[in-house]
């Protein structure tokens, strides 16, 4: 999974710890920062079940205070020319900033999970992850470092042995 950071609203890559850098989503001002990615639904996906995107993040503040609110905008289309990408849906997840350098995972609720409507093996989720520092629910006035985004899903345990899923 690679994150698209080649646009004007992308976050800045800055030092996270030691010589390691990260994508720093600012916590003050009015400028929304975002990244985009595409997620392929693997062949062991259990049909009819929801998918839970979640954000792995951290921060560098010694005495943190406040919440980070991540926005996830998505659209899902089935593979093999079975469907077009519909209008996007946006969900939010808010999490309190834990201790400095803690690996945090902010996962959507059951109500905000991606429904199974367009999900099957080889579906693609187009996903935009953003932070709006002007949002009243985002009270952490420091950088939140995005580590990566992935999904949790139920597996039927059936993997593809041939070219395509049976």
CSV table of C-alpha atoms in Angstrom, one decimal:
chain,number,residue,atom,x,y,z
A,1,UNK,CA,0.0,0.0,0.0
A,2,UNK,CA,1.5,3.3,-1.0
A,3,UNK,CA,0.2,6.7,0.0
A,4,UNK,CA,-0.1,9.5,-2.6
A,5,UNK,CA,1.7,12.6,-1.3
A,6,UNK,CA,2.3,14.3,-4.7
A,7,UNK,CA,-0.4,17.0,-4.4
A,8,UNK,CA,-0.8,20.4,-2.8
A,9,UNK,CA,-2.7,19.3,0.3
A,10,UNK,CA,-0.4,16.5,1.2
A,11,UNK,CA,1.2,16.6,4.7
A,12,UNK,CA,4.9,17.4,5.1
A,13,UNK,CA,7.5,14.7,5.8
A,14,UNK,CA,9.4,15.7,8.9
A,15,UNK,CA,11.6,14.0,11.6
A,16,UNK,CA,9.6,11.6,13.8
A,17,UNK,CA,12.3,9.9,15.9
A,18,UNK,CA,16.1,9.7,15.4
A,19,UNK,CA,16.7,9.7,11.7
A,20,UNK,CA,13.2,8.4,10.8
A,21,UNK,CA,10.7,10.7,9.3
A,22,UNK,CA,6.9,10.6,9.0
A,23,UNK,CA,4.0,12.3,7.4
A,24,UNK,CA,3.1,15.1,9.8
A,25,UNK,CA,-0.6,16.2,9.8
A,26,UNK,CA,-0.7,19.6,11.4
A,27,UNK,CA,-3.0,20.3,14.4
A,28,UNK,CA,-3.4,24.1,14.0
A,29,UNK,CA,-4.6,26.4,11.3
A,30,UNK,CA,-7.3,26.0,8.7
A,31,UNK,CA,-5.6,23.8,6.1
A,32,UNK,CA,-6.8,20.3,5.7
A,33,UNK,CA,-4.0,17.8,4.9
A,34,UNK,CA,-4.7,14.5,3.2
A,35,UNK,CA,-3.2,11.5,1.5
A,36,UNK,CA,-4.9,9.0,-0.9
A,37,UNK,CA,-4.4,5.3,-1.5
A,38,UNK,CA,-6.1,2.3,-3.1
A,39,UNK,CA,-6.7,-1.0,-1.2
A,40,UNK,CA,-7.2,-4.3,-3.1
A,41,UNK,CA,-9.6,-6.8,-1.5
A,42,UNK,CA,-7.8,-10.1,-1.2
A,43,UNK,CA,-9.2,-13.4,-2.3
A,44,UNK,CA,-9.7,-14.7,1.2
A,45,UNK,CA,-12.3,-12.0,1.9
A,46,UNK,CA,-15.5,-13.5,3.5
A,47,UNK,CA,-18.4,-12.4,1.3
A,48,UNK,CA,-21.2,-10.4,2.9
A,49,UNK,CA,-19.0,-8.9,5.7
A,50,UNK,CA,-18.0,-5.4,6.5
A,51,UNK,CA,-14.4,-4.0,6.2
A,52,UNK,CA,-12.9,-1.8,8.9
A,53,UNK,CA,-10.3,0.8,7.8
A,54,UNK,CA,-8.0,2.0,10.5
A,55,UNK,CA,-5.3,4.6,10.9
A,56,UNK,CA,-1.9,3.8,12.5
A,57,UNK,CA,-0.4,7.0,13.9
A,58,UNK,CA,1.7,8.5,16.6
A,59,UNK,CA,3.1,11.9,17.9
A,60,UNK,CA,6.3,13.3,19.4
A,61,UNK,CA,4.8,15.5,22.3
A,62,UNK,CA,6.2,14.7,25.8
A,63,UNK,CA,3.0,15.8,27.6
A,64,UNK,CA,0.2,15.3,25.1
A,65,UNK,CA,-3.3,16.7,25.5
A,66,UNK,CA,-6.3,16.5,23.2
A,67,UNK,CA,-7.9,14.3,20.5
A,68,UNK,CA,-7.0,13.7,16.9
A,69,UNK,CA,-9.9,13.3,14.5
A,70,UNK,CA,-9.1,11.4,11.3
A,71,UNK,CA,-11.5,11.5,8.3
A,72,UNK,CA,-11.8,8.6,5.9
A,73,UNK,CA,-13.4,9.3,2.5
A,74,UNK,CA,-13.9,6.2,0.3
A,75,UNK,CA,-15.6,4.7,-2.7
A,76,UNK,CA,-15.6,1.0,-3.6
A,77,UNK,CA,-16.0,-0.8,-6.9
A,78,UNK,CA,-16.1,-4.5,-7.8
A,79,UNK,CA,-13.4,-5.8,-10.0
A,80,UNK,CA,-13.6,-7.5,-13.5
A,81,UNK,CA,-15.7,-4.6,-15.0
A,82,UNK,CA,-18.6,-5.4,-12.7
A,83,UNK,CA,-19.2,-1.9,-11.4
A,84,UNK,CA,-18.3,1.7,-11.3
A,85,UNK,CA,-17.1,3.7,-8.3
A,86,UNK,CA,-20.2,5.3,-6.7
A,87,UNK,CA,-20.3,8.7,-4.9
A,88,UNK,CA,-17.9,8.8,-1.9
A,89,UNK,CA,-18.8,8.2,1.8
A,90,UNK,CA,-16.9,9.9,4.6
A,91,UNK,CA,-16.6,8.6,8.1
A,92,UNK,CA,-14.6,9.8,11.1
A,93,UNK,CA,-12.6,8.3,14.0
A,94,UNK,CA,-11.5,10.4,17.0
A,95,UNK,CA,-8.8,9.2,19.4
A,96,UNK,CA,-7.0,10.8,22.4
A,97,UNK,CA,-3.3,11.3,22.0
A,98,UNK,CA,-1.5,8.7,24.2
A,99,UNK,CA,2.0,9.0,25.5
A,100,UNK,CA,4.8,10.2,23.3
A,101,UNK,CA,5.8,7.8,20.5
A,102,UNK,CA,3.0,5.4,21.2
A,103,UNK,CA,1.8,3.4,18.2
A,104,UNK,CA,-1.9,4.2,18.1
A,105,UNK,CA,-4.6,2.5,16.0
A,106,UNK,CA,-7.8,4.4,15.4
A,107,UNK,CA,-10.4,2.0,13.9
A,108,UNK,CA,-13.9,2.9,12.7
A,109,UNK,CA,-16.9,1.7,14.6
A,110,UNK,CA,-19.3,-1.0,13.4
A,111,UNK,CA,-21.7,1.7,12.3
A,112,UNK,CA,-18.9,3.3,10.2
A,113,UNK,CA,-17.4,0.2,8.7
A,114,UNK,CA,-17.4,-0.1,4.9
A,115,UNK,CA,-20.5,-2.2,4.1
A,116,UNK,CA,-20.3,-5.4,2.0
A,117,UNK,CA,-22.4,-3.8,-0.9
A,118,UNK,CA,-19.6,-3.6,-3.4
A,119,UNK,CA,-17.1,-5.8,-1.7
A,120,UNK,CA,-15.8,-9.1,-3.1
A,121,UNK,CA,-12.4,-10.5,-4.0
A,122,UNK,CA,-10.7,-8.0,-6.4
A,123,UNK,CA,-12.8,-5.0,-5.4
A,124,UNK,CA,-10.9,-1.8,-4.9
A,125,UNK,CA,-11.3,0.7,-2.2
A,126,UNK,CA,-10.2,4.2,-3.1
A,127,UNK,CA,-9.5,5.9,0.2
A,128,UNK,CA,-8.6,9.5,1.2
A,129,UNK,CA,-7.3,10.0,4.8
A,130,UNK,CA,-7.4,13.5,6.1
A,131,UNK,CA,-7.1,15.7,9.2
A,132,UNK,CA,-8.9,19.0,9.5
A,133,UNK,CA,-7.2,21.1,12.2
A,134,UNK,CA,-10.1,23.6,12.2
A,135,UNK,CA,-12.6,20.8,13.3
A,136,UNK,CA,-13.8,21.5,16.8
A,137,UNK,CA,-13.5,17.8,17.7
A,138,UNK,CA,-9.7,17.8,16.8
A,139,UNK,CA,-8.2,19.3,19.9
A,140,UNK,CA,-4.6,18.0,19.7
A,141,UNK,CA,-2.7,21.1,18.6
A,142,UNK,CA,0.4,19.3,17.4
A,143,UNK,CA,1.5,17.1,14.5
A,144,UNK,CA,-0.1,13.7,14.2
A,145,UNK,CA,2.2,11.3,12.3
A,146,UNK,CA,0.5,8.9,10.0
A,147,UNK,CA,2.3,5.6,9.9
A,148,UNK,CA,0.0,3.8,7.5
A,149,UNK,CA,-3.6,2.8,6.9
A,150,UNK,CA,-4.9,-0.7,6.4
A,151,UNK,CA,-8.1,-2.7,6.8
A,152,UNK,CA,-9.4,-5.5,9.0
A,153,UNK,CA,-11.8,-8.0,7.4
A,154,UNK,CA,-13.2,-11.4,7.9
A,155,UNK,CA,-11.5,-14.2,6.0
A,156,UNK,CA,-13.1,-17.4,4.7
A,157,UNK,CA,-9.7,-19.0,4.7
A,158,UNK,CA,-9.9,-19.8,1.0
A,159,UNK,CA,-6.9,-18.6,-0.9
A,160,UNK,CA,-6.5,-18.4,-4.7
A,161,UNK,CA,-4.4,-21.2,-6.1
A,162,UNK,CA,-5.0,-20.4,-9.7
A,163,UNK,CA,-5.0,-17.2,-11.7
A,164,UNK,CA,-8.3,-16.0,-10.4
A,165,UNK,CA,-10.5,-16.9,-7.5
A,166,UNK,CA,-13.0,-19.7,-8.2
